[in-house]
PDB file of C-alpha atoms and ligand atoms in Angstrom:
ATOM      1  CA  MET A   1       0.000   0.000   0.000  1.00 95.00           C
ATOM      2  CA  GLN A   2       1.123   3.537  -0.728  1.00 97.00           C
ATOM      3  CA  ILE A   3       0.113   6.760   0.982  1.00 98.00           C
ATOM      4  CA  LEU A   4       0.432  10.162  -0.622  1.00 97.00           C
ATOM      5  CA  THR A   5      -0.517  13.597   0.682  1.00 98.00           C
ATOM      6  CA  GLU A   6      -1.454  16.710  -1.244  1.00 97.00           C
ATOM      7  CA  ILE A   7      -2.485  20.099   0.146  1.00 98.00           C
ATOM      8  CA  LEU A   8      -5.173  22.114  -1.646  1.00 98.00           C
ATOM      9  CA  GLU A   9      -4.750  25.852  -1.105  1.00 98.00           C
ATOM     10  CA  LEU A  10      -8.098  27.629  -1.294  1.00 98.00           C
ATOM     11  CA  LYS A  11      -8.818  31.336  -1.118  1.00 98.00           C
ATOM     12  CA  THR A  12     -12.384  32.327  -0.247  1.00 98.00           C
ATOM     13  CA  SER A  13     -13.956  35.755  -0.688  1.00 98.00           C
ATOM     14  CA  ASP A  14     -17.134  35.571   1.441  1.00 97.00           C
ATOM     15  CA  ARG A  15     -17.862  34.721   5.082  1.00 97.00           C
ATOM     16  CA  THR A  16     -19.888  31.682   4.039  1.00 97.00           C
ATOM     17  CA  GLU A  17     -18.651  30.236   0.779  1.00 98.00           C
ATOM     18  CA  LEU A  18     -19.006  26.899  -0.943  1.00 98.00           C
ATOM     19  CA  VAL A  19     -16.147  25.653  -3.106  1.00 98.00           C
ATOM     20  CA  ASP A  20     -16.599  22.568  -5.293  1.00 98.00           C
ATOM     21  CA  ILE A  21     -13.242  20.782  -4.942  1.00 98.00           C
ATOM     22  CA  THR A  22     -14.153  17.630  -6.913  1.00 98.00           C
ATOM     23  CA  GLN A  23     -11.884  18.498  -9.845  1.00 98.00           C
ATOM     24  CA  ASN A  24      -8.987  19.447  -7.541  1.00 98.00           C
ATOM     25  CA  ILE A  25      -9.163  16.014  -5.878  1.00 98.00           C
ATOM     26  CA  ASN A  26      -9.518  14.155  -9.186  1.00 98.00           C
ATOM     27  CA  ALA A  27      -6.496  16.080 -10.503  1.00 98.00           C
ATOM     28  CA  ALA A  28      -4.447  14.855  -7.523  1.00 97.00           C
ATOM     29  CA  LEU A  29      -5.618  11.283  -8.206  1.00 98.00           C
ATOM     30  CA  ALA A  30      -4.759  11.557 -11.911  1.00 97.00           C
ATOM     31  CA  GLU A  31      -1.230  12.800 -11.110  1.00 95.00           C
ATOM     32  CA  CYS A  32      -0.340  10.051  -8.649  1.00 95.00           C
ATOM     33  CA  ALA A  33       0.681   6.465  -9.347  1.00 95.00           C
ATOM     34  CA  ILE A  34      -1.887   4.920  -6.996  1.00 97.00           C
ATOM     35  CA  ARG A  35      -4.713   3.455  -9.109  1.00 96.00           C
ATOM     36  CA  LYS A  36      -7.151   2.050  -6.568  1.00 98.00           C
ATOM     37  CA  GLY A  37      -7.946   2.885  -2.981  1.00 98.00           C
ATOM     38  CA  ILE A  38      -9.533   5.546  -0.847  1.00 98.00           C
ATOM     39  CA  VAL A  39      -8.988   9.274  -0.642  1.00 98.00           C
ATOM     40  CA  ASN A  40      -9.551  11.241   2.541  1.00 98.00           C
ATOM     41  CA  VAL A  41     -10.339  14.949   2.263  1.00 98.00           C
ATOM     42  CA  TYR A  42      -9.703  16.764   5.521  1.00 98.00           C
ATOM     43  CA  SER A  43     -10.092  20.424   6.417  1.00 98.00           C
ATOM     44  CA  ARG A  44      -7.516  21.708   8.884  1.00 95.00           C
ATOM     45  CA  HIS A  45      -9.824  24.388  10.257  1.00 97.00           C
ATOM     46  CA  SER A  46     -12.437  24.445  13.024  1.00 98.00           C
ATOM     47  CA  THR A  47     -14.637  26.960  11.202  1.00 98.00           C
ATOM     48  CA  SER A  48     -15.058  25.109   7.917  1.00 98.00           C
ATOM     49  CA  ALA A  49     -16.606  21.883   6.662  1.00 98.00           C
ATOM     50  CA  VAL A  50     -16.224  19.195   3.999  1.00 98.00           C
ATOM     51  CA  PHE A  51     -19.269  17.360   2.645  1.00 98.00           C
ATOM     52  CA  ILE A  52     -20.610  15.522  -0.398  1.00 98.00           C
ATOM     53  CA  ASN A  53     -23.797  16.494  -2.191  1.00 98.00           C
ATOM     54  CA  GLU A  54     -25.257  17.771  -5.455  1.00 98.00           C
ATOM     55  CA  ASN A  55     -23.867  20.887  -7.128  1.00 98.00           C
ATOM     56  CA  GLU A  56     -27.155  22.570  -8.009  1.00 98.00           C
ATOM     57  CA  SER A  57     -27.364  26.296  -7.340  1.00 98.00           C
ATOM     58  CA  GLY A  58     -30.850  26.258  -5.753  1.00 98.00           C
ATOM     59  CA  LEU A  59     -29.873  23.392  -3.463  1.00 98.00           C
ATOM     60  CA  LEU A  60     -26.632  25.102  -2.449  1.00 98.00           C
ATOM     61  CA  ALA A  61     -28.618  28.218  -1.464  1.00 98.00           C
ATOM     62  CA  ASP A  62     -30.994  25.915   0.479  1.00 98.00           C
ATOM     63  CA  PHE A  63     -28.003  24.492   2.414  1.00 98.00           C
ATOM     64  CA  ILE A  64     -26.879  27.980   3.378  1.00 97.00           C
ATOM     65  CA  ASP A  65     -30.433  28.896   4.466  1.00 98.00           C
ATOM     66  CA  LEU A  66     -30.660  25.689   6.522  1.00 98.00           C
ATOM     67  CA  ILE A  67     -27.445  26.290   8.461  1.00 97.00           C
ATOM     68  CA  GLU A  68     -28.504  29.902   9.077  1.00 97.00           C
ATOM     69  CA  SER A  69     -31.872  28.733  10.469  1.00 98.00           C
ATOM     70  CA  LEU A  70     -30.308  25.944  12.586  1.00 98.00           C
ATOM     71  CA  ILE A  71     -27.461  28.093  13.902  1.00 98.00           C
ATOM     72  CA  PRO A  72     -28.290  31.790  13.504  1.00 98.00           C
ATOM     73  CA  SER A  73     -25.292  34.097  13.101  1.00 96.00           C
ATOM     74  CA  ASP A  74     -26.774  36.533  15.670  1.00 95.00           C
ATOM     75  CA  GLY A  75     -27.305  33.886  18.403  1.00 96.00           C
ATOM     76  CA  ASN A  76     -26.197  34.460  21.992  1.00 97.00           C
ATOM     77  CA  TYR A  77     -23.052  32.304  22.127  1.00 98.00           C
ATOM     78  CA  ARG A  78     -20.417  32.154  24.927  1.00 98.00           C
ATOM     79  CA  HIS A  79     -17.525  31.821  22.478  1.00 98.00           C
ATOM     80  CA  ASN A  80     -18.400  35.241  21.014  1.00 98.00           C
ATOM     81  CA  LYS A  81     -16.943  36.829  24.169  1.00 97.00           C
ATOM     82  CA  ILE A  82     -13.504  35.571  23.104  1.00 96.00           C
ATOM     83  CA  ASP A  83     -13.743  35.339  19.350  1.00 95.00           C
ATOM     84  CA  ASN A  84     -16.783  36.568  17.431  1.00 95.00           C
ATOM     85  CA  ASN A  85     -17.342  33.399  15.395  1.00 98.00           C
ATOM     86  CA  ALA A  86     -19.212  30.847  17.544  1.00 98.00           C
ATOM     87  CA  ASP A  87     -21.767  30.285  14.756  1.00 98.00           C
ATOM     88  CA  SER A  88     -18.906  29.254  12.422  1.00 98.00           C
ATOM     89  CA  HIS A  89     -17.572  26.675  14.910  1.00 98.00           C
ATOM     90  CA  LEU A  90     -21.049  25.291  15.644  1.00 98.00           C
ATOM     91  CA  ARG A  91     -21.872  24.961  11.948  1.00 98.00           C
ATOM     92  CA  SER A  92     -18.560  23.162  11.358  1.00 98.00           C
ATOM     93  CA  PHE A  93     -19.331  20.868  14.306  1.00 98.00           C
ATOM     94  CA  ILE A  94     -22.666  19.672  12.890  1.00 98.00           C
ATOM     95  CA  ILE A  95     -21.474  19.214   9.290  1.00 98.00           C
ATOM     96  CA  GLY A  96     -18.045  17.686   9.947  1.00 98.00           C
ATOM     97  CA  ASN A  97     -14.667  18.350   8.419  1.00 97.00           C
ATOM     98  CA  SER A  98     -13.666  15.304   6.438  1.00 98.00           C
ATOM     99  CA  GLU A  99     -14.931  12.792   3.900  1.00 98.00           C
ATOM    100  CA  THR A 100     -13.437   9.503   2.708  1.00 98.00           C
ATOM    101  CA  ILE A 101     -14.209   8.448  -0.857  1.00 98.00           C
ATOM    102  CA  PRO A 102     -13.242   5.304  -2.804  1.00 98.00           C
ATOM    103  CA  PHE A 103     -11.473   5.752  -6.133  1.00 98.00           C
ATOM    104  CA  GLU A 104     -10.428   3.624  -9.050  1.00 97.00           C
ATOM    105  CA  GLY A 105      -8.375   4.784 -12.032  1.00 94.00           C
ATOM    106  CA  SER A 106      -7.934   8.543 -11.974  1.00 92.00           C
ATOM    107  CA  SER A 107     -11.172   9.690 -10.369  1.00 97.00           C
ATOM    108  CA  MET A 108     -13.348   9.238  -7.323  1.00 98.00           C
ATOM    109  CA  ALA A 109     -16.145   6.660  -7.481  1.00 98.00           C
ATOM    110  CA  LEU A 110     -18.822   9.289  -6.831  1.00 98.00           C
ATOM    111  CA  GLY A 111     -22.487   8.974  -7.769  1.00 98.00           C
ATOM    112  CA  THR A 112     -23.719  10.931 -10.791  1.00 97.00           C
ATOM    113  CA  TRP A 113     -25.086  13.776  -8.664  1.00 98.00           C
ATOM    114  CA  GLN A 114     -22.333  13.869  -6.083  1.00 98.00           C
ATOM    115  CA  SER A 115     -19.634  16.511  -5.742  1.00 98.00           C
ATOM    116  CA  VAL A 116     -17.182  17.158  -2.928  1.00 98.00           C
ATOM    117  CA  PHE A 117     -17.455  20.575  -1.313  1.00 98.00           C
ATOM    118  CA  PHE A 118     -15.307  22.658   0.982  1.00 98.00           C
ATOM    119  CA  LEU A 119     -17.474  25.056   2.964  1.00 98.00           C
ATOM    120  CA  ASP A 120     -15.865  28.101   4.505  1.00 98.00           C
ATOM    121  CA  LEU A 121     -17.929  29.225   7.493  1.00 98.00           C
ATOM    122  CA  ASP A 122     -15.721  32.117   8.616  1.00 98.00           C
ATOM    123  CA  GLY A 123     -14.154  33.602   5.505  1.00 98.00           C
ATOM    124  CA  PRO A 124     -12.761  35.294   3.631  1.00 98.00           C
ATOM    125  CA  ARG A 125      -9.545  33.420   4.358  1.00 97.00           C
ATOM    126  CA  ASN A 126      -6.770  31.327   2.925  1.00 98.00           C
ATOM    127  CA  ARG A 127      -7.679  27.717   3.685  1.00 98.00           C
ATOM    128  CA  ARG A 128      -5.837  24.422   3.471  1.00 98.00           C
ATOM    129  CA  VAL A 129      -7.413  21.059   2.762  1.00 98.00           C
ATOM    130  CA  THR A 130      -5.359  17.883   3.142  1.00 98.00           C
ATOM    131  CA  VAL A 131      -5.959  15.194   0.524  1.00 98.00           C
ATOM    132  CA  THR A 132      -4.562  11.819   1.630  1.00 98.00           C
ATOM    133  CA  ILE A 133      -4.528   9.142  -1.057  1.00 98.00           C
ATOM    134  CA  MET A 134      -4.178   5.548   0.169  1.00 98.00           C
ATOM    135  CA  GLY A 135      -4.097   2.465  -2.015  1.00 98.00           C
ATOM    136  CA  GLU A 136      -2.087   0.557  -4.569  1.00 97.00           C
TER     137      GLU A 136
HETATM  138 ZN1  LIG B 201     -13.436  31.043  17.332  1.00 93.63          ZN
END
């Protein structure tokens, strides 16, 4: 088995911003010599998330509306006394910050309507996502 690591450098321009990173991950898979295995996509930040779903603009707006209704940005949070971004941490906490996807050949074995997203919840920032490719 071989293990390979690649860092995706992302630059966001809004506080809450979705970035479809499917092609970035497939590019890393295409460049490496590992042809079958699993790829783990991990965000190194506590105010961001990684998830898999459909890249449809109406749905993506629905996701943003849902997280705003579940965890309002103007809520009364203790963490805001230290750092004014409790909503970002709480949103990250419920969504999660990694996904593991099987791959074969030079791309992920995703369903037709699945894409991999990085979600910045406290941008704009420079963000780093670790892509760990494991297989043979
Ligand atoms: Zn904080």
